[in-house]
Amino acid sequence: MPIKLTKSVQGAWLLHHDQKLLNAKTTEFESIVAAGRSSRLLSVISRELENTVSKERVDELARGIGVRRIEANGFLAELQNHGLIDVSSAGVAVLGVSQASLLDHASDIFETQSPSGADRAVLALSEIASGSPVRRSDCEEELSDEYRLSRAEIDDVFSQSEHIGFIDYEANGHDRLYFNGSLFKRDSAAKSKLILENLSDEEKQKLLQVESMLNGRGCLLAEEIRQLLGEKLWSKLHQIGFFEVSAVVNEKGVTEFATKPEALVKYIPGGLADMLDDAKALASSLTYGIIKSPDYRGRIKDPSVLINVLIGRGYVEGRAAAIKQDYQVLERRGVVQVTTTDRGNRLTLLKSEIGEMAKDLILRGDASATAAEFVASGMASNFIGPESSRVTERKKDVPEAKSAALRSLNILRKSK
């Protein structure tokens, strides 16, 4: 059955793929670049405090996300054509754009670029490989038929996806195993595929029940999931990283919480482990206050109000002992600060981005889109520490697509 991408999912993959293309020597996938790069430029401009941002500052913001001034002019024109900004002699003004709509704007821009079947196919392939590791033979015909690709074109889709890094793969002759490296680890991708494909009907039903709960709440007690699945199925899934477990340590002991990796990292390139761990830790601490903490400690009775105040005002305070006891790991990681005031204890959020992701994880069950937006805006650079030198990728030489070479020759020959 053909994969259908929603606007927000398509937008997230566009931002992800555009970042990969920044590190590749290729002129292919122009529709993806136009949509991804113009949307990332829109993101950094819309975060500015001024209503109108000077052109000089816009050029600097563009450089920060890898866009040259001459390129930025084209992307600004694209954004203006879509009614998202106004460019004048005074500078650039964003017209009512929110970060929440960024992914939809990326998708809309992409659709106006006359994207090719190959453009659409590399997005779909990444989505397919994020559900479960998949062999080329299992999806090649589907992609070729859905996007009307010739044999040469579908070969290019897989070859360039590998070289650019749109997806991860395990080499095994022609029939590669493709997977999302943020969700499935290379040394267990084949094992993950085997386990997920060979669950019994009963196990599949149990897993669907847990996934439905996680889609609604994002963060659950690990023990609750373990009981629903049973120890055997929990062990199978936990060993392939299908769930990620975080812990809250306080005077009550150690309480473990589980999330699905894809709720945070589906579209996120490597190197952002600290940011994602912080978001999971904050979500776990807040979830503890929602479902485990008794009233006398400071039970969180209205999560949406508390989280919105924490993010919007920057702090919450009161006499609750939980404020001093449930966020110790986050204090040490510099995400929050706990102080004493004349009104009791104050919990100050030092990294609003982490709060936004924790909010989506708890209230919507999925923070991956929000995480993708922060990466797109270049704000993730604030979180990359010593690991940055290790994960920095060199520019990749990408073999020229056979179909692109043929197209170029046809255009050149017609001009004579």
Coordinates of C-alpha atoms in Angstrom, one line a residue:
M1 CA 0.0 0.0 0.0
P2 CA 1.6 3.4 -1.0
I3 CA 2.9 5.5 1.7
K4 CA 1.0 8.8 2.2
L5 CA 2.7 11.6 3.9
T6 CA 0.8 14.3 5.9
K7 CA 1.9 17.9 5.3
S8 CA 3.7 18.0 8.7
V9 CA 5.5 14.7 8.1
Q10 CA 6.5 15.7 4.6
G11 CA 7.7 19.1 5.9
A12 CA 9.8 17.4 8.6
W13 CA 11.5 15.1 6.1
L14 CA 12.1 18.1 3.8
L15 CA 14.0 19.8 6.6
H16 CA 15.9 16.6 7.4
H17 CA 16.9 15.9 3.8
D18 CA 17.9 19.5 3.2
Q19 CA 20.3 19.4 6.0
K20 CA 21.8 16.2 4.6
L21 CA 22.1 17.9 1.2
L22 CA 24.2 20.7 2.9
N23 CA 26.9 18.1 3.3
A24 CA 26.7 16.6 -0.2
K25 CA 28.3 17.7 -3.4
T26 CA 25.3 17.3 -5.7
T27 CA 22.9 19.6 -7.5
E28 CA 20.1 17.1 -7.5
F29 CA 16.9 17.4 -5.4
E30 CA 16.4 21.2 -6.0
S31 CA 12.8 21.0 -5.0
I32 CA 13.8 19.7 -1.6
V33 CA 16.5 22.3 -1.2
A34 CA 14.2 25.1 -2.1
A35 CA 11.5 24.0 0.4
G36 CA 13.9 23.0 3.2
R37 CA 16.3 25.9 3.0
S38 CA 13.7 28.6 2.6
S39 CA 11.7 27.2 5.5
R40 CA 14.8 27.1 7.7
L41 CA 15.5 30.7 6.8
L42 CA 11.9 31.6 7.6
S43 CA 12.4 29.8 11.0
V44 CA 15.4 31.8 12.1
I45 CA 14.0 35.2 10.9
S46 CA 10.6 34.5 12.7
R47 CA 12.5 33.9 16.0
E48 CA 13.9 37.5 16.0
L49 CA 12.3 39.9 18.5
E50 CA 12.0 42.8 16.0
N51 CA 9.0 43.0 13.7
T52 CA 11.3 44.0 10.8
V53 CA 14.8 42.4 10.6
S54 CA 17.5 44.3 8.7
K55 CA 18.7 42.7 5.5
E56 CA 22.2 42.7 6.9
R57 CA 21.1 40.7 9.9
V58 CA 19.0 38.3 7.7
D59 CA 22.2 37.6 5.7
E60 CA 24.0 36.8 8.9
L61 CA 21.2 34.5 10.1
A62 CA 21.3 32.8 6.7
R63 CA 25.0 32.2 7.0
G64 CA 24.4 30.6 10.4
I65 CA 22.3 27.9 8.7
G66 CA 24.7 27.4 5.8
V67 CA 23.0 29.7 3.3
R68 CA 25.1 32.2 1.2
R69 CA 23.8 35.7 0.7
I70 CA 23.2 35.2 -3.1
E71 CA 21.2 32.0 -2.3
A72 CA 19.3 33.8 0.5
N73 CA 17.9 36.3 -1.9
G74 CA 16.3 33.6 -3.9
F75 CA 14.8 31.9 -0.9
L76 CA 13.5 35.3 0.4
A77 CA 11.8 35.8 -3.0
E78 CA 10.2 32.4 -2.7
L79 CA 8.9 33.2 0.8
Q80 CA 7.5 36.5 -0.4
N81 CA 5.7 34.8 -3.3
H82 CA 4.0 32.6 -0.7
G83 CA 2.9 35.6 1.3
L84 CA 5.0 34.6 4.3
I85 CA 7.3 37.6 4.5
D86 CA 7.5 41.2 3.2
V87 CA 10.8 42.4 1.9
S88 CA 11.3 46.2 1.8
S89 CA 14.1 48.7 2.0
A90 CA 13.7 48.6 5.8
G91 CA 14.3 44.9 5.9
V92 CA 12.4 41.6 6.2
A93 CA 9.1 41.3 8.1
V94 CA 7.5 38.0 8.8
L95 CA 3.7 37.9 8.2
G96 CA 2.0 36.1 11.0
V97 CA 4.1 32.9 10.8
S98 CA 4.5 30.7 13.8
Q99 CA 7.0 27.9 14.5
A100 CA 4.1 25.5 14.7
S101 CA 3.2 26.1 11.1
L102 CA 6.8 25.8 9.8
L103 CA 6.5 22.2 8.6
D104 CA 3.3 22.9 6.7
H105 CA 4.9 25.9 5.0
A106 CA 7.8 23.7 3.9
S107 CA 5.4 21.2 2.4
D108 CA 3.5 24.0 0.6
I109 CA 6.6 25.4 -0.9
F110 CA 7.8 22.0 -2.0
E111 CA 4.5 21.4 -3.9
T112 CA 5.0 24.6 -5.9
Q113 CA 8.4 23.5 -7.1
S114 CA 7.1 20.9 -9.5
P115 CA 8.8 18.1 -7.6
S116 CA 9.9 15.0 -9.5
G117 CA 8.9 11.5 -8.8
A118 CA 12.5 11.0 -7.4
D119 CA 12.0 13.9 -5.0
R120 CA 8.9 12.4 -3.6
A121 CA 10.3 8.9 -3.5
V122 CA 13.3 9.7 -1.3
L123 CA 10.9 11.3 1.2
A124 CA 8.7 8.3 1.1
L125 CA 11.6 5.8 1.5
S126 CA 12.7 7.6 4.6
E127 CA 9.3 7.3 6.1
I128 CA 9.0 3.6 5.2
A129 CA 12.4 2.8 6.7
S130 CA 11.4 4.6 10.0
G131 CA 8.4 2.3 10.6
S132 CA 10.7 -0.8 10.5
P133 CA 13.9 -1.8 8.8
V134 CA 13.0 -2.7 5.2
R135 CA 14.8 -4.5 2.4
R136 CA 15.0 -2.9 -1.0
S137 CA 13.2 -5.8 -2.6
D138 CA 10.2 -5.1 -0.2
C139 CA 9.7 -1.5 -1.3
E140 CA 11.4 -1.0 -4.7
E141 CA 8.4 -2.0 -6.8
E142 CA 5.9 0.0 -4.7
L143 CA 8.0 3.2 -4.9
S144 CA 8.6 2.7 -8.6
D145 CA 4.9 2.3 -9.4
E146 CA 3.7 5.0 -7.0
Y147 CA 6.0 7.7 -8.4
R148 CA 6.2 6.4 -12.0
L149 CA 10.0 5.9 -12.0
S150 CA 12.0 4.0 -14.6
R151 CA 14.5 1.3 -13.7
A152 CA 17.3 3.9 -14.0
E153 CA 15.4 6.4 -11.8
I154 CA 14.6 4.0 -9.0
D155 CA 18.2 2.8 -9.0
D156 CA 19.2 6.5 -8.5
V157 CA 16.7 6.9 -5.7
F158 CA 18.4 4.1 -3.7
S159 CA 21.9 5.0 -4.7
Q160 CA 21.7 8.7 -3.9
S161 CA 19.7 8.1 -0.7
E162 CA 22.6 5.9 0.5
H163 CA 25.4 8.3 -0.5
I164 CA 23.7 11.5 0.7
G165 CA 22.6 9.9 4.0
F166 CA 18.8 10.3 3.6
I167 CA 18.6 6.8 5.2
D168 CA 21.0 4.3 6.8
Y169 CA 21.6 0.9 5.3
E170 CA 23.3 -2.4 5.9
A171 CA 25.3 -3.6 2.9
N172 CA 24.1 -7.0 1.7
G173 CA 24.7 -7.1 -2.1
H174 CA 22.0 -5.5 -4.2
D175 CA 19.2 -6.1 -1.6
R176 CA 20.2 -3.7 1.1
L177 CA 18.5 -3.4 4.4
Y178 CA 17.4 0.2 5.0
F179 CA 16.5 1.8 8.3
N180 CA 16.4 5.0 10.3
G181 CA 19.6 5.1 12.3
S182 CA 18.1 7.3 14.9
L183 CA 15.5 4.7 15.7
F184 CA 17.3 1.4 14.9
K185 CA 20.9 0.8 15.6
R186 CA 23.1 -0.5 12.9
D187 CA 24.2 -3.6 14.8
S188 CA 20.6 -4.6 15.5
A189 CA 18.7 -3.4 12.4
A190 CA 18.4 -6.9 10.9
K191 CA 17.4 -8.3 14.3
S192 CA 14.8 -5.5 14.7
K193 CA 13.3 -6.4 11.4
L194 CA 13.2 -10.1 12.3
I195 CA 11.6 -9.5 15.7
L196 CA 9.0 -7.0 14.5
E197 CA 8.0 -9.2 11.5
N198 CA 7.6 -12.3 13.6
L199 CA 5.4 -11.2 16.5
S200 CA 2.4 -13.4 17.1
D201 CA -1.1 -11.9 16.6
E202 CA -1.5 -11.7 20.3
E203 CA 1.8 -9.8 20.7
K204 CA 0.9 -7.5 17.9
Q205 CA -2.4 -6.6 19.6
K206 CA -0.6 -5.9 22.9
L207 CA 1.9 -3.7 21.1
L208 CA -0.9 -1.8 19.3
Q209 CA -2.5 -1.2 22.7
V210 CA 0.7 0.2 24.2
E211 CA 1.5 2.3 21.1
S212 CA -2.0 3.8 21.3
M213 CA -1.4 4.8 24.9
L214 CA 2.0 6.3 24.1
N215 CA 0.6 8.2 21.2
G216 CA -1.8 9.9 23.6
R217 CA 0.5 10.4 26.6
G218 CA 4.0 10.1 25.2
C219 CA 5.6 9.0 28.5
L220 CA 4.4 6.1 30.6
L221 CA 5.6 4.2 33.6
A222 CA 7.9 1.5 32.3
E223 CA 6.4 -1.0 34.8
E224 CA 2.9 -0.3 33.3
I225 CA 4.1 -1.2 29.8
R226 CA 6.0 -4.2 31.1
Q227 CA 2.9 -5.5 32.7
L228 CA 0.7 -5.0 29.6
L229 CA 3.2 -6.6 27.3
G230 CA 4.5 -9.3 29.5
E231 CA 8.1 -9.9 30.4
K232 CA 8.9 -11.9 27.2
L233 CA 7.6 -9.3 24.7
W234 CA 9.0 -6.4 26.7
S235 CA 12.4 -8.0 26.6
K236 CA 12.2 -8.6 22.9
L237 CA 11.3 -4.9 22.2
H238 CA 13.5 -3.4 24.8
Q239 CA 16.6 -5.1 23.5
I240 CA 16.2 -3.6 20.0
G241 CA 15.6 -0.1 21.4
F242 CA 11.9 0.0 20.5
F243 CA 11.4 1.7 23.9
E244 CA 13.7 4.1 25.7
V245 CA 13.8 4.2 29.4
S246 CA 14.5 7.2 31.6
A247 CA 14.4 7.4 35.4
V248 CA 13.4 9.9 38.1
V249 CA 15.4 9.6 41.3
N250 CA 14.0 11.2 44.4
E251 CA 13.4 10.4 48.1
K252 CA 10.9 7.8 47.0
G253 CA 13.5 5.8 45.1
V254 CA 14.0 5.2 41.4
T255 CA 10.9 5.3 39.0
E256 CA 11.4 4.4 35.4
F257 CA 9.5 5.9 32.5
A258 CA 9.4 4.7 28.8
T259 CA 9.0 6.6 25.6
K260 CA 9.1 5.6 22.0
P261 CA 12.3 6.9 20.3
E262 CA 10.4 8.1 17.3
A263 CA 8.4 10.5 19.4
L264 CA 11.6 12.6 19.7
V265 CA 14.3 11.6 17.2
K266 CA 12.6 10.4 14.0
Y267 CA 13.8 13.3 11.8
I268 CA 16.8 14.3 13.9
P269 CA 20.4 13.9 12.5
G270 CA 23.0 12.5 15.0
G271 CA 24.9 14.6 17.5
L272 CA 21.9 15.9 19.5
A273 CA 21.8 13.2 22.1
D274 CA 22.2 15.7 25.0
M275 CA 19.2 17.8 23.9
L276 CA 17.0 14.7 23.4
D277 CA 18.0 13.2 26.7
D278 CA 17.2 16.5 28.5
A279 CA 13.7 16.5 26.9
K280 CA 13.0 12.9 28.0
A281 CA 14.3 13.6 31.5
L282 CA 12.0 16.7 31.8
A283 CA 9.1 14.8 30.4
S284 CA 9.7 11.9 32.9
S285 CA 10.0 14.3 35.9
L286 CA 6.8 16.1 34.9
T287 CA 5.0 12.8 34.3
Y288 CA 6.1 11.6 37.7
G289 CA 4.3 14.7 39.2
I290 CA 1.2 13.9 37.2
I291 CA 0.7 10.2 37.9
K292 CA 2.9 9.3 40.9
S293 CA 3.4 12.2 43.3
P294 CA 0.8 12.5 46.1
D295 CA -1.0 15.7 46.8
Y296 CA 1.2 16.6 49.9
R297 CA 4.3 16.5 47.7
G298 CA 2.8 18.7 44.9
R299 CA 0.8 16.5 42.6
I300 CA 0.4 18.1 39.1
K301 CA -3.4 18.2 38.7
D302 CA -3.5 20.2 35.4
P303 CA -0.5 19.4 33.3
S304 CA -1.3 21.7 30.4
V305 CA -1.6 24.8 32.7
L306 CA 1.6 24.1 34.6
I307 CA 3.7 23.3 31.5
N308 CA 2.4 26.4 29.7
V309 CA 3.2 28.6 32.6
L310 CA 6.7 27.0 33.0
I311 CA 7.4 27.7 29.3
G312 CA 5.6 31.0 28.9
R313 CA 6.6 32.7 32.2
G314 CA 9.8 30.8 32.6
Y315 CA 9.2 29.5 36.1
V316 CA 6.7 28.0 38.6
E317 CA 6.8 28.3 42.3
G318 CA 5.1 27.1 45.5
R319 CA 5.5 25.2 48.7
A320 CA 5.6 21.8 46.9
A321 CA 8.5 19.6 48.1
A322 CA 8.5 18.0 44.6
I323 CA 10.1 21.1 43.1
K324 CA 13.3 20.4 45.1
Q325 CA 13.3 16.6 44.8
D326 CA 12.1 15.6 41.3
Y327 CA 14.4 17.7 39.0
Q328 CA 17.8 17.0 40.4
V329 CA 19.2 15.4 37.2
L330 CA 17.9 18.4 35.2
E331 CA 19.5 20.8 37.6
R332 CA 22.9 19.2 37.1
R333 CA 22.4 19.3 33.4
G334 CA 21.6 23.0 33.4
V335 CA 18.1 22.6 32.1
V336 CA 16.4 24.0 35.2
Q337 CA 17.3 25.9 38.3
V338 CA 15.8 25.5 41.7
T339 CA 15.9 28.4 44.2
T340 CA 14.1 29.3 47.4
T341 CA 11.8 32.4 47.5
D342 CA 9.4 34.0 50.0
R343 CA 6.7 31.9 48.3
G344 CA 8.5 28.6 48.7
N345 CA 10.5 26.8 46.0
R346 CA 10.9 28.2 42.5
L347 CA 11.6 26.0 39.4
T348 CA 13.1 28.1 36.6
L349 CA 13.3 26.7 33.1
L350 CA 16.7 27.7 31.6
K351 CA 16.2 26.0 28.2
S352 CA 12.8 26.8 26.7
E353 CA 13.4 24.5 23.8
I354 CA 13.6 21.5 26.1
G355 CA 10.4 22.6 27.7
E356 CA 8.6 22.8 24.3
M357 CA 9.6 19.2 23.5
A358 CA 8.7 17.9 26.9
K359 CA 5.3 19.6 26.5
D360 CA 4.6 18.0 23.2
L361 CA 5.8 14.6 24.4
I362 CA 3.4 14.8 27.4
L363 CA 0.4 16.5 26.0
R364 CA 0.5 15.2 22.4
G365 CA 2.5 12.1 22.6
D366 CA 4.9 13.2 19.9
A367 CA 7.6 15.9 20.0
S368 CA 9.5 14.9 16.9
A369 CA 8.1 17.7 14.8
T370 CA 9.1 20.3 17.4
A371 CA 12.5 18.8 17.7
A372 CA 12.9 19.0 13.9
E373 CA 11.9 22.7 14.0
F374 CA 14.6 23.5 16.5
V375 CA 17.2 21.7 14.4
A376 CA 15.9 23.5 11.3
S377 CA 16.3 26.9 13.0
G378 CA 19.9 26.2 13.8
M379 CA 19.2 26.4 17.6
A380 CA 20.4 22.9 18.1
S381 CA 24.0 24.2 17.8
N382 CA 23.5 25.4 21.3
F383 CA 23.4 21.8 22.5
I384 CA 26.3 20.3 20.6
G385 CA 29.3 19.9 22.9
P386 CA 32.5 17.8 22.6
E387 CA 30.7 15.3 20.4
S388 CA 30.4 17.8 17.6
S389 CA 33.9 17.1 16.2
R390 CA 33.1 13.4 16.1
V391 CA 29.8 13.7 14.3
T392 CA 30.7 16.4 11.8
E393 CA 30.4 14.9 8.4
R394 CA 32.7 15.7 5.5
K395 CA 31.2 16.8 2.3
K396 CA 30.2 13.6 0.5
D397 CA 30.9 13.1 -3.2
V398 CA 27.6 11.8 -4.6
P399 CA 27.7 10.0 -7.9
E400 CA 25.8 11.8 -10.6
A401 CA 22.4 10.4 -11.2
K402 CA 22.2 8.5 -14.5
S403 CA 18.9 10.0 -15.3
A404 CA 20.2 13.5 -14.5
A405 CA 23.2 13.0 -16.8
L406 CA 20.9 11.9 -19.6
R407 CA 18.5 14.8 -19.0
S408 CA 21.4 17.3 -19.1
L409 CA 22.7 15.8 -22.4
N410 CA 19.2 16.1 -24.0
I411 CA 18.9 19.7 -23.0
L412 CA 22.3 20.6 -24.2
R413 CA 21.9 18.8 -27.5
K414 CA 18.5 20.5 -28.2
S415 CA 20.1 23.9 -27.8
K416 CA 22.4 23.3 -30.8

